[in-house]
Amino acid sequence: MKTTLRPQLGQTLNLTPQLLQSIRLLQLTAQQLELELLQALEQNPMLERDEGEDVGETDTDAHDATAADSALDAGAWDELPEPAFLSGSGSGTPDGELDATARIAAGESTDPRMRLLERLALHWAPADLRLAAWWLDRCSDLGLLEEPRQALLAEGAQALGVDAGELEVIRQRLLHGEWPGMCAETAAECLLAQLARRPDTPPVLLARRIVAEALDALASGNVTALAARLGEDPARVAAAIAEIRALRPTPVDDAATPAAEHIIPDLVATFVGSEWRVALNDRALPRVRIAAHCERALASAPGDTSALRGLLDEARWLLRGIGMRNDTLLRTGHVLVRRQRGFLERGAEALAPLTLNEVAEEIGMHESTVSRVTSGKYIQTPRGVLELKQFFAVRLEGAEVSGNAVRAMVKRLIESEPPDAPLADETIAVLLARNGVRVARRTVAKYRDQLAIGPARSRMRAPSGGAPAEASR
């Protein structure tokens, strides 16, 4: 084996502490940033509150002026690296990645199916991952299949151009994978997948038999009758039932209702004249600056002042990071409001398809940067306080509208249907097609399920009034 030396030129991006701090500030919500600034004021004597002006909404022009003032206060920001890491160009990492910060987690999706796909992407082949995504798209929010397995196998084999057996293998891998029971056809199959991971102890073996043969009897809660049906001792049956009760009824737990908390909007959108304006909301954040008297005293101080100069550098890094965060947030807000003007003026049915990548290209930054700056951020609009993530919508396949817009259309049609003649899913699909939105009946059923609205037969009620008998999820 011969060892050789070969010169190679390349550009790399080192994630310095300053850059890491800027990335962290980018992800902070308004409440978190407020705590960060209050803590910095307590710990760093080089910082002081800026009480010179009334705080409020900072629009684009005022924001530019504030950024210029902050640059004068910070003084030596030019000694820090430029924020090229926020851009999608110029990093040139050896592995071909446009943005080194894309390797830093940007937070998990609120959709459990997306979180599972992100985990599977670490060790599944791309071809298998494509089939897994197809199966997960046919699952409800709780992880169970929305249609019979055989019908989905036939549909998937035709749509994906693969053998039905190969498609079933992927489903079995999901069923017995990281989230046992995922893509199960029935609750019994979900429970059996979870029991399959348990040791083969007598209670577990009997629990498998109960789920497979007598799940209907188990629901009655009569242990004696269940034991007689299975020909087992009631004590053993009780132990097996305890194993079953320790399982989850669905692969994905119901999303916990978040505790009520006070939301501070990061941006404010107002309609002035004939255009929309976006401004930063500075009302809840303390304004900080570098204490000029401390900086002057430090410049002429005798002796070793390295510790104080370190605090001064930290203050400058903090102000620069906040400035870049606010600038990125404001630019992103401008794009979102401009692209989703119809949504703000007419409602959810006018929500246009919009992706993180489209916004990133428009503001000249990386997609991961847009993801971080919009996570947990809110904007105050005439329609209320909205999360920035609500402005993004996936384009419905074969249509020029977003899935969220179609879901809003489905909700409007159901709300306006005759009480004694509720619309079936097929009818709703036909009505949407007349408006140029062609979706399958299965898609209508999926959106109806997401809205917690029962099928047509459960919505039937007398025309004189009465509450609809909606099926609870």
CSV table of C-alpha atoms in Angstrom, one decimal:
chain,number,residue,atom,x,y,z
A,1,MET,CA,0.0,0.0,0.0
A,2,LYS,CA,1.5,3.3,-1.1
A,3,THR,CA,0.9,6.5,0.8
A,4,THR,CA,0.7,9.7,-1.2
A,5,LEU,CA,0.0,13.4,-0.4
A,6,ARG,CA,-2.4,15.4,-2.6
A,7,PRO,CA,-3.1,19.1,-2.2
A,8,GLN,CA,-6.8,20.1,-2.2
A,9,LEU,CA,-8.5,23.5,-2.1
A,10,GLY,CA,-11.9,23.9,-0.6
A,11,GLN,CA,-14.0,26.3,1.5
A,12,THR,CA,-15.3,25.3,4.9
A,13,LEU,CA,-17.5,27.0,7.5
A,14,ASN,CA,-16.4,26.8,11.1
A,15,LEU,CA,-19.3,27.2,13.5
A,16,THR,CA,-17.7,29.6,16.0
A,17,PRO,CA,-19.3,30.4,19.3
A,18,GLN,CA,-20.5,33.7,17.8
A,19,LEU,CA,-22.3,31.9,15.0
A,20,LEU,CA,-23.8,29.3,17.3
A,21,GLN,CA,-25.1,32.0,19.5
A,22,SER,CA,-26.7,33.8,16.5
A,23,ILE,CA,-28.3,30.5,15.5
A,24,ARG,CA,-29.7,30.0,19.0
A,25,LEU,CA,-31.1,33.6,19.0
A,26,LEU,CA,-32.7,32.9,15.7
A,27,GLN,CA,-34.8,30.2,17.2
A,28,LEU,CA,-35.9,32.0,20.3
A,29,THR,CA,-39.5,33.0,20.7
A,30,ALA,CA,-40.5,36.4,22.0
A,31,GLN,CA,-40.8,35.2,25.6
A,32,GLN,CA,-37.5,33.3,25.4
A,33,LEU,CA,-35.7,36.3,24.0
A,34,GLU,CA,-37.1,38.5,26.7
A,35,LEU,CA,-35.7,36.2,29.4
A,36,GLU,CA,-32.4,36.1,27.5
A,37,LEU,CA,-32.1,39.9,27.5
A,38,LEU,CA,-33.1,40.2,31.1
A,39,GLN,CA,-30.5,37.7,32.1
A,40,ALA,CA,-27.8,39.4,30.0
A,41,LEU,CA,-28.6,42.7,31.7
A,42,GLU,CA,-28.1,41.1,35.1
A,43,GLN,CA,-24.9,39.3,34.2
A,44,ASN,CA,-23.1,41.7,31.9
A,45,PRO,CA,-22.3,45.2,33.2
A,46,MET,CA,-21.4,46.4,29.7
A,47,LEU,CA,-25.1,46.3,28.8
A,48,GLU,CA,-27.8,48.8,29.9
A,49,ARG,CA,-31.4,49.4,29.1
A,50,ASP,CA,-32.2,51.9,26.4
A,51,GLU,CA,-34.8,54.2,27.8
A,52,GLY,CA,-34.4,57.0,25.3
A,53,GLU,CA,-37.4,56.2,23.1
A,54,ASP,CA,-40.8,54.7,23.5
A,55,VAL,CA,-40.9,51.2,22.3
A,56,GLY,CA,-43.6,49.9,20.0
A,57,GLU,CA,-43.9,48.5,16.5
A,58,THR,CA,-40.8,48.8,14.4
A,59,ASP,CA,-41.4,48.9,10.7
A,60,THR,CA,-39.0,48.5,7.9
A,61,ASP,CA,-37.6,52.0,7.8
A,62,ALA,CA,-37.4,52.3,11.6
A,63,HIS,CA,-35.8,48.9,11.8
A,64,ASP,CA,-33.0,49.9,9.4
A,65,ALA,CA,-32.3,53.0,11.5
A,66,THR,CA,-32.2,51.0,14.6
A,67,ALA,CA,-29.8,48.5,13.0
A,68,ALA,CA,-27.6,51.4,12.1
A,69,ASP,CA,-27.7,52.8,15.6
A,70,SER,CA,-26.9,49.4,17.0
A,71,ALA,CA,-23.9,49.1,14.7
A,72,LEU,CA,-22.5,52.4,16.0
A,73,ASP,CA,-23.0,51.2,19.6
A,74,ALA,CA,-21.4,47.9,19.0
A,75,GLY,CA,-18.4,49.5,17.4
A,76,ALA,CA,-16.1,46.6,16.5
A,77,TRP,CA,-18.6,44.3,14.9
A,78,ASP,CA,-16.3,44.2,11.8
A,79,GLU,CA,-13.9,42.0,13.7
A,80,LEU,CA,-16.6,39.2,13.7
A,81,PRO,CA,-17.2,37.0,10.7
A,82,GLU,CA,-20.0,38.1,8.4
A,83,PRO,CA,-23.3,36.3,8.7
A,84,ALA,CA,-22.7,34.3,5.5
A,85,PHE,CA,-24.0,31.2,7.3
A,86,LEU,CA,-27.5,32.6,7.0
A,87,SER,CA,-27.2,32.6,3.2
A,88,GLY,CA,-27.7,29.6,0.9
A,89,SER,CA,-24.6,30.5,-1.0
A,90,GLY,CA,-20.9,30.8,-0.3
A,91,SER,CA,-20.4,28.1,2.3
A,92,GLY,CA,-19.1,25.5,-0.1
A,93,THR,CA,-18.7,22.7,2.4
A,94,PRO,CA,-16.8,19.6,1.2
A,95,ASP,CA,-19.8,17.3,1.4
A,96,GLY,CA,-21.7,19.5,-1.0
A,97,GLU,CA,-24.1,20.9,1.7
A,98,LEU,CA,-25.1,24.5,1.0
A,99,ASP,CA,-25.5,25.4,4.6
A,100,ALA,CA,-23.5,23.9,7.5
A,101,THR,CA,-26.1,25.0,9.9
A,102,ALA,CA,-28.6,22.6,8.2
A,103,ARG,CA,-26.9,19.9,10.3
A,104,ILE,CA,-28.3,21.6,13.4
A,105,ALA,CA,-31.7,20.4,14.4
A,106,ALA,CA,-34.5,22.9,13.6
A,107,GLY,CA,-37.1,21.4,15.8
A,108,GLU,CA,-39.5,18.5,15.3
A,109,SER,CA,-42.6,18.6,13.1
A,110,THR,CA,-46.0,18.6,14.9
A,111,ASP,CA,-47.1,15.9,12.5
A,112,PRO,CA,-46.2,12.5,14.1
A,113,ARG,CA,-46.0,10.9,10.6
A,114,MET,CA,-43.4,13.4,9.6
A,115,ARG,CA,-41.4,12.8,12.7
A,116,LEU,CA,-41.4,9.1,12.0
A,117,LEU,CA,-40.2,9.6,8.4
A,118,GLU,CA,-37.4,11.8,9.7
A,119,ARG,CA,-36.2,8.9,11.9
A,120,LEU,CA,-36.6,6.3,9.2
A,121,ALA,CA,-34.5,8.4,6.8
A,122,LEU,CA,-31.5,7.8,9.0
A,123,HIS,CA,-31.3,4.1,8.1
A,124,TRP,CA,-33.9,3.2,5.5
A,125,ALA,CA,-33.1,3.1,1.8
A,126,PRO,CA,-34.7,5.9,-0.3
A,127,ALA,CA,-36.9,3.5,-2.3
A,128,ASP,CA,-38.2,1.9,0.9
A,129,LEU,CA,-38.7,5.4,2.4
A,130,ARG,CA,-40.9,6.4,-0.6
A,131,LEU,CA,-43.2,3.4,0.0
A,132,ALA,CA,-43.2,4.1,3.8
A,133,ALA,CA,-44.3,7.7,3.1
A,134,TRP,CA,-47.1,6.4,0.9
A,135,TRP,CA,-48.4,4.2,3.7
A,136,LEU,CA,-48.2,6.9,6.3
A,137,ASP,CA,-50.1,9.3,4.1
A,138,ARG,CA,-53.0,6.7,4.2
A,139,CYS,CA,-53.0,6.7,8.0
A,140,SER,CA,-55.1,8.8,10.3
A,141,ASP,CA,-53.5,11.1,12.8
A,142,LEU,CA,-53.6,8.3,15.3
A,143,GLY,CA,-51.6,5.9,13.1
A,144,LEU,CA,-54.3,3.5,11.9
A,145,LEU,CA,-55.1,2.9,8.2
A,146,GLU,CA,-58.1,4.9,7.0
A,147,GLU,CA,-59.2,2.3,4.4
A,148,PRO,CA,-59.1,-1.5,4.2
A,149,ARG,CA,-55.6,-3.0,3.7
A,150,GLN,CA,-56.4,-4.9,0.5
A,151,ALA,CA,-57.9,-1.9,-1.2
A,152,LEU,CA,-54.8,0.2,-0.3
A,153,LEU,CA,-52.5,-2.6,-1.6
A,154,ALA,CA,-54.3,-2.6,-5.0
A,155,GLU,CA,-54.2,1.2,-5.1
A,156,GLY,CA,-50.6,1.5,-4.1
A,157,ALA,CA,-49.4,-1.2,-6.5
A,158,GLN,CA,-51.0,0.7,-9.4
A,159,ALA,CA,-50.0,4.2,-8.3
A,160,LEU,CA,-46.4,3.3,-7.4
A,161,GLY,CA,-45.6,0.7,-10.0
A,162,VAL,CA,-44.5,-1.9,-7.4
A,163,ASP,CA,-45.6,-5.4,-6.4
A,164,ALA,CA,-48.3,-5.6,-3.8
A,165,GLY,CA,-46.2,-8.0,-1.8
A,166,GLU,CA,-43.3,-5.5,-1.7
A,167,LEU,CA,-45.7,-2.8,-0.5
A,168,GLU,CA,-47.0,-5.2,2.3
A,169,VAL,CA,-43.4,-5.9,3.4
A,170,ILE,CA,-42.9,-2.2,4.0
A,171,ARG,CA,-46.2,-2.0,6.0
A,172,GLN,CA,-45.0,-4.9,8.1
A,173,ARG,CA,-41.8,-3.1,8.8
A,174,LEU,CA,-43.7,-0.1,9.9
A,175,LEU,CA,-46.1,-2.2,11.9
A,176,HIS,CA,-43.3,-3.8,13.9
A,177,GLY,CA,-40.9,-0.9,13.8
A,178,GLU,CA,-40.0,2.0,16.0
A,179,TRP,CA,-43.7,2.8,16.7
A,180,PRO,CA,-45.3,-0.7,17.1
A,181,GLY,CA,-48.7,-0.8,15.5
A,182,MET,CA,-48.1,2.0,13.0
A,183,CYS,CA,-50.2,1.4,9.8
A,184,ALA,CA,-52.3,-1.3,11.5
A,185,GLU,CA,-55.6,-2.1,9.8
A,186,THR,CA,-57.5,-2.7,13.0
A,187,ALA,CA,-57.0,-2.0,16.7
A,188,ALA,CA,-56.4,-5.7,17.3
A,189,GLU,CA,-53.5,-5.7,14.8
A,190,CYS,CA,-52.1,-2.7,16.6
A,191,LEU,CA,-52.3,-4.4,20.0
A,192,LEU,CA,-50.8,-7.6,18.6
A,193,ALA,CA,-47.8,-5.7,17.1
A,194,GLN,CA,-47.1,-4.2,20.6
A,195,LEU,CA,-47.5,-7.6,22.3
A,196,ALA,CA,-45.1,-9.1,19.8
A,197,ARG,CA,-42.3,-7.0,21.3
A,198,ARG,CA,-43.0,-8.4,24.8
A,199,PRO,CA,-41.2,-11.5,26.2
A,200,ASP,CA,-43.1,-14.8,25.7
A,201,THR,CA,-44.3,-15.1,29.3
A,202,PRO,CA,-47.5,-16.9,30.1
A,203,PRO,CA,-49.5,-13.7,30.6
A,204,VAL,CA,-48.3,-12.2,27.3
A,205,LEU,CA,-49.0,-15.4,25.4
A,206,LEU,CA,-52.5,-15.4,26.8
A,207,ALA,CA,-52.9,-11.7,26.1
A,208,ARG,CA,-52.1,-12.4,22.4
A,209,ARG,CA,-54.7,-15.1,22.3
A,210,ILE,CA,-57.4,-12.8,23.8
A,211,VAL,CA,-56.7,-10.0,21.4
A,212,ALA,CA,-56.7,-12.4,18.4
A,213,GLU,CA,-59.8,-14.4,19.4
A,214,ALA,CA,-61.9,-12.6,22.0
A,215,LEU,CA,-61.3,-8.9,21.7
A,216,ASP,CA,-65.1,-8.3,21.6
A,217,ALA,CA,-65.5,-10.2,24.9
A,218,LEU,CA,-62.7,-8.3,26.5
A,219,ALA,CA,-64.6,-5.0,25.9
A,220,SER,CA,-67.4,-6.3,28.2
A,221,GLY,CA,-65.1,-6.4,31.1
A,222,ASN,CA,-66.5,-9.8,32.4
A,223,VAL,CA,-63.4,-11.7,33.3
A,224,THR,CA,-65.3,-14.8,34.4
A,225,ALA,CA,-67.2,-15.1,31.0
A,226,LEU,CA,-64.0,-14.4,29.1
A,227,ALA,CA,-62.2,-17.1,31.1
A,228,ALA,CA,-65.0,-19.6,30.4
A,229,ARG,CA,-64.9,-18.8,26.7
A,230,LEU,CA,-61.1,-19.4,26.5
A,231,GLY,CA,-61.1,-22.3,28.9
A,232,GLU,CA,-58.6,-20.6,31.1
A,233,ASP,CA,-58.3,-19.9,34.8
A,234,PRO,CA,-59.8,-16.5,35.7
A,235,ALA,CA,-56.6,-15.4,37.6
A,236,ARG,CA,-54.5,-16.1,34.5
A,237,VAL,CA,-57.0,-14.2,32.4
A,238,ALA,CA,-56.9,-11.2,34.8
A,239,ALA,CA,-53.1,-11.2,34.5
A,240,ALA,CA,-53.3,-11.2,30.7
A,241,ILE,CA,-55.8,-8.4,30.8
A,242,ALA,CA,-53.4,-6.3,32.8
A,243,GLU,CA,-50.8,-6.8,30.1
A,244,ILE,CA,-53.3,-5.6,27.5
A,245,ARG,CA,-54.3,-2.5,29.5
A,246,ALA,CA,-50.6,-1.5,29.6
A,247,LEU,CA,-50.7,-1.2,25.8
A,248,ARG,CA,-51.6,1.9,23.8
A,249,PRO,CA,-54.9,1.7,21.9
A,250,THR,CA,-53.3,3.4,18.9
A,251,PRO,CA,-49.7,3.7,17.7
A,252,VAL,CA,-49.7,7.5,18.2
A,253,ASP,CA,-51.0,9.0,21.4
A,254,ASP,CA,-53.6,11.7,21.3
A,255,ALA,CA,-51.9,15.1,21.2
A,256,ALA,CA,-51.9,16.6,24.6
A,257,THR,CA,-53.7,19.8,24.9
A,258,PRO,CA,-51.1,22.5,25.5
A,259,ALA,CA,-51.5,24.5,28.7
A,260,ALA,CA,-52.9,28.0,28.1
A,261,GLU,CA,-50.2,30.5,27.8
A,262,HIS,CA,-49.9,34.1,26.9
A,263,ILE,CA,-48.6,34.5,23.3
A,264,ILE,CA,-46.5,37.5,22.5
A,265,PRO,CA,-46.6,38.2,18.7
A,266,ASP,CA,-43.2,38.7,17.2
A,267,LEU,CA,-44.6,40.6,14.2
A,268,VAL,CA,-47.6,42.9,13.5
A,269,ALA,CA,-49.3,43.0,10.1
A,270,THR,CA,-51.7,45.9,9.3
A,271,PHE,CA,-53.6,46.9,6.2
A,272,VAL,CA,-52.8,50.6,5.4
A,273,GLY,CA,-54.4,52.2,2.4
A,274,SER,CA,-54.2,49.5,-0.2
A,275,GLU,CA,-51.2,47.5,1.0
A,276,TRP,CA,-50.1,45.3,3.9
A,277,ARG,CA,-47.3,46.5,6.2
A,278,VAL,CA,-45.3,44.3,8.5
A,279,ALA,CA,-43.5,45.5,11.6
A,280,LEU,CA,-41.5,44.0,14.5
A,281,ASN,CA,-43.3,44.0,17.8
A,282,ASP,CA,-40.9,45.5,20.3
A,283,ARG,CA,-43.4,46.3,23.0
A,284,ALA,CA,-42.6,43.2,25.2
A,285,LEU,CA,-38.9,43.2,24.8
A,286,PRO,CA,-36.5,45.4,26.8
A,287,ARG,CA,-34.3,47.6,24.6
A,288,VAL,CA,-30.6,47.1,25.4
A,289,ARG,CA,-27.4,48.8,24.3
A,290,ILE,CA,-23.8,48.9,25.2
A,291,ALA,CA,-23.2,51.3,28.1
A,292,ALA,CA,-21.2,54.1,26.6
A,293,HIS,CA,-19.6,55.2,29.8
A,294,CYS,CA,-18.3,51.7,30.5
A,295,GLU,CA,-16.8,51.5,27.0
A,296,ARG,CA,-15.1,54.8,27.4
A,297,ALA,CA,-13.8,53.9,30.8
A,298,LEU,CA,-12.5,50.6,29.6
A,299,ALA,CA,-10.6,52.3,26.7
A,300,SER,CA,-8.5,54.3,29.1
A,301,ALA,CA,-8.3,51.8,32.0
A,302,PRO,CA,-4.8,50.9,33.2
A,303,GLY,CA,-3.7,47.3,34.0
A,304,ASP,CA,-5.1,44.0,32.8
A,305,THR,CA,-8.7,44.5,31.4
A,306,SER,CA,-9.0,41.3,29.5
A,307,ALA,CA,-11.9,40.1,31.5
A,308,LEU,CA,-13.9,43.3,31.0
A,309,ARG,CA,-13.0,43.3,27.3
A,310,GLY,CA,-14.4,39.8,27.1
A,311,LEU,CA,-17.7,41.0,28.6
A,312,LEU,CA,-17.7,43.8,26.0
A,313,ASP,CA,-17.2,41.4,23.2
A,314,GLU,CA,-20.0,39.2,24.5
A,315,ALA,CA,-22.3,42.3,24.6
A,316,ARG,CA,-21.4,43.1,21.0
A,317,TRP,CA,-22.0,39.5,19.9
A,318,LEU,CA,-25.4,39.5,21.6
A,319,LEU,CA,-26.5,42.8,20.0
A,320,ARG,CA,-25.4,41.6,16.6
A,321,GLY,CA,-27.2,38.3,16.9
A,322,ILE,CA,-30.4,40.0,17.9
A,323,GLY,CA,-30.1,42.4,15.0
A,324,MET,CA,-29.6,39.6,12.5
A,325,ARG,CA,-32.5,37.7,14.1
A,326,ASN,CA,-34.9,40.7,13.8
A,327,ASP,CA,-33.8,41.4,10.3
A,328,THR,CA,-34.3,37.8,9.1
A,329,LEU,CA,-37.7,37.6,10.9
A,330,LEU,CA,-38.9,40.9,9.4
A,331,ARG,CA,-37.8,39.9,5.8
A,332,THR,CA,-39.5,36.5,6.2
A,333,GLY,CA,-42.7,38.2,7.5
A,334,HIS,CA,-42.8,40.5,4.5
A,335,VAL,CA,-42.6,37.5,2.1
A,336,LEU,CA,-45.2,35.5,4.0
A,337,VAL,CA,-47.7,38.4,4.1
A,338,ARG,CA,-47.2,39.3,0.5
A,339,ARG,CA,-47.5,35.7,-0.8
A,340,GLN,CA,-50.5,34.9,1.5
A,341,ARG,CA,-52.4,38.2,1.0
A,342,GLY,CA,-55.5,36.3,-0.1
A,343,PHE,CA,-55.4,34.3,3.0
A,344,LEU,CA,-55.4,37.4,5.2
A,345,GLU,CA,-58.1,39.1,3.3
A,346,ARG,CA,-60.5,36.2,2.4
A,347,GLY,CA,-59.7,33.4,4.8
A,348,ALA,CA,-58.4,29.8,4.8
A,349,GLU,CA,-59.9,28.9,1.4
A,350,ALA,CA,-57.5,31.4,-0.2
A,351,LEU,CA,-54.4,29.9,1.4
A,352,ALA,CA,-51.9,29.5,-1.5
A,353,PRO,CA,-49.4,26.7,-1.7
A,354,LEU,CA,-46.1,27.9,-0.2
A,355,THR,CA,-43.0,26.0,1.0
A,356,LEU,CA,-40.0,26.9,3.1
A,357,ASN,CA,-37.8,26.6,0.1
A,358,GLU,CA,-39.8,29.2,-1.9
A,359,VAL,CA,-39.5,31.7,0.9
A,360,ALA,CA,-35.8,30.9,1.4
A,361,GLU,CA,-35.0,31.5,-2.3
A,362,GLU,CA,-36.9,34.9,-2.2
A,363,ILE,CA,-34.9,36.2,0.8
A,364,GLY,CA,-31.7,34.6,-0.3
A,365,MET,CA,-31.2,32.3,2.7
A,366,HIS,CA,-31.2,28.6,3.4
A,367,GLU,CA,-34.4,26.6,3.9
A,368,SER,CA,-33.2,25.6,7.4
A,369,THR,CA,-32.8,29.2,8.4
A,370,VAL,CA,-36.4,29.9,7.4
A,371,SER,CA,-37.5,26.9,9.4
A,372,ARG,CA,-35.8,28.1,12.5
A,373,VAL,CA,-37.0,31.7,12.3
A,374,THR,CA,-40.6,30.7,11.8
A,375,SER,CA,-40.8,28.0,14.5
A,376,GLY,CA,-42.7,29.2,17.5
A,377,LYS,CA,-43.1,32.7,16.1
A,378,TYR,CA,-46.5,34.5,15.8
A,379,ILE,CA,-47.8,37.5,13.9
A,380,GLN,CA,-50.7,39.7,14.9
A,381,THR,CA,-53.2,40.3,12.0
A,382,PRO,CA,-56.7,41.5,11.6
A,383,ARG,CA,-57.7,37.8,11.7
A,384,GLY,CA,-56.1,37.3,15.0
A,385,VAL,CA,-52.7,36.1,16.2
A,386,LEU,CA,-51.4,33.4,13.8
A,387,GLU,CA,-48.4,31.2,14.0
A,388,LEU,CA,-46.0,31.8,11.1
A,389,LYS,CA,-46.1,28.1,10.2
A,390,GLN,CA,-49.8,28.5,9.3
A,391,PHE,CA,-48.7,30.6,6.3
A,392,PHE,CA,-47.0,27.5,4.7
A,393,ALA,CA,-49.2,25.0,2.8
A,394,VAL,CA,-48.4,22.0,0.7
A,395,ARG,CA,-49.6,22.0,-2.9
A,396,LEU,CA,-52.3,19.4,-3.4
A,397,GLU,CA,-51.2,16.9,-6.1
A,398,GLY,CA,-52.7,17.7,-9.4
A,399,ALA,CA,-54.2,21.0,-8.2
A,400,GLU,CA,-53.2,24.7,-8.0
A,401,VAL,CA,-54.5,25.0,-4.4
A,402,SER,CA,-53.2,23.9,-1.0
A,403,GLY,CA,-54.4,21.1,1.0
A,404,ASN,CA,-55.4,23.5,3.8
A,405,ALA,CA,-57.5,25.5,1.4
A,406,VAL,CA,-59.3,22.3,0.3
A,407,ARG,CA,-59.9,21.4,3.9
A,408,ALA,CA,-61.5,24.8,4.5
A,409,MET,CA,-63.7,24.3,1.5
A,410,VAL,CA,-64.8,20.9,2.8
A,411,LYS,CA,-65.7,22.5,6.1
A,412,ARG,CA,-67.7,25.3,4.4
A,413,LEU,CA,-69.7,22.8,2.3
A,414,ILE,CA,-70.6,20.6,5.3
A,415,GLU,CA,-71.6,23.6,7.4
A,416,SER,CA,-74.0,24.9,4.6
A,417,GLU,CA,-75.5,21.4,3.8
A,418,PRO,CA,-79.2,20.8,4.3
A,419,PRO,CA,-79.8,19.3,7.7
A,420,ASP,CA,-82.0,16.5,6.4
A,421,ALA,CA,-79.7,15.7,3.4
A,422,PRO,CA,-76.1,15.8,4.4
A,423,LEU,CA,-73.5,15.6,1.7
A,424,ALA,CA,-71.7,12.4,1.1
A,425,ASP,CA,-67.9,12.4,0.5
A,426,GLU,CA,-68.4,11.6,-3.2
A,427,THR,CA,-70.9,14.5,-3.5
A,428,ILE,CA,-68.4,16.9,-1.9
A,429,ALA,CA,-65.7,15.7,-4.3
A,430,VAL,CA,-68.0,16.5,-7.3
A,431,LEU,CA,-68.8,19.9,-5.9
A,432,LEU,CA,-65.1,20.7,-5.5
A,433,ALA,CA,-64.4,19.5,-9.0
A,434,ARG,CA,-67.0,22.0,-10.4
A,435,ASN,CA,-64.9,24.7,-8.8
A,436,GLY,CA,-61.8,23.4,-10.5
A,437,VAL,CA,-60.4,21.5,-7.5
A,438,ARG,CA,-60.2,17.8,-8.3
A,439,VAL,CA,-59.7,15.5,-5.3
A,440,ALA,CA,-60.5,11.9,-4.6
A,441,ARG,CA,-63.3,10.8,-2.3
A,442,ARG,CA,-60.6,9.4,0.0
A,443,THR,CA,-59.0,12.8,0.3
A,444,VAL,CA,-62.4,14.4,1.3
A,445,ALA,CA,-62.8,11.7,3.9
A,446,LYS,CA,-59.4,12.4,5.3
A,447,TYR,CA,-59.9,16.1,5.6
A,448,ARG,CA,-63.3,15.5,7.2
A,449,ASP,CA,-61.7,13.2,9.7
A,450,GLN,CA,-59.1,15.8,10.5
A,451,LEU,CA,-62.0,18.3,11.2
A,452,ALA,CA,-63.5,15.8,13.6
A,453,ILE,CA,-66.7,15.6,11.5
A,454,GLY,CA,-68.6,12.4,11.1
A,455,PRO,CA,-69.8,10.8,7.9
A,456,ALA,CA,-73.0,11.8,6.2
A,457,ARG,CA,-75.2,9.2,8.0
A,458,SER,CA,-74.1,10.5,11.4
A,459,ARG,CA,-74.9,14.1,10.4
A,460,MET,CA,-78.5,13.4,9.5
A,461,ARG,CA,-81.0,15.4,11.5
A,462,ALA,CA,-84.5,16.7,11.2
A,463,PRO,CA,-84.9,20.0,9.2
A,464,SER,CA,-86.6,21.6,12.2
A,465,GLY,CA,-83.4,21.6,14.3
A,466,GLY,CA,-81.5,19.4,16.6
A,467,ALA,CA,-77.9,18.8,17.2
A,468,PRO,CA,-76.1,16.7,14.5
A,469,ALA,CA,-75.1,13.3,15.7
A,470,GLU,CA,-71.4,13.7,14.8
A,471,ALA,CA,-69.3,10.7,15.3
A,472,SER,CA,-66.6,11.4,17.9
A,473,ARG,CA,-63.1,10.4,17.0
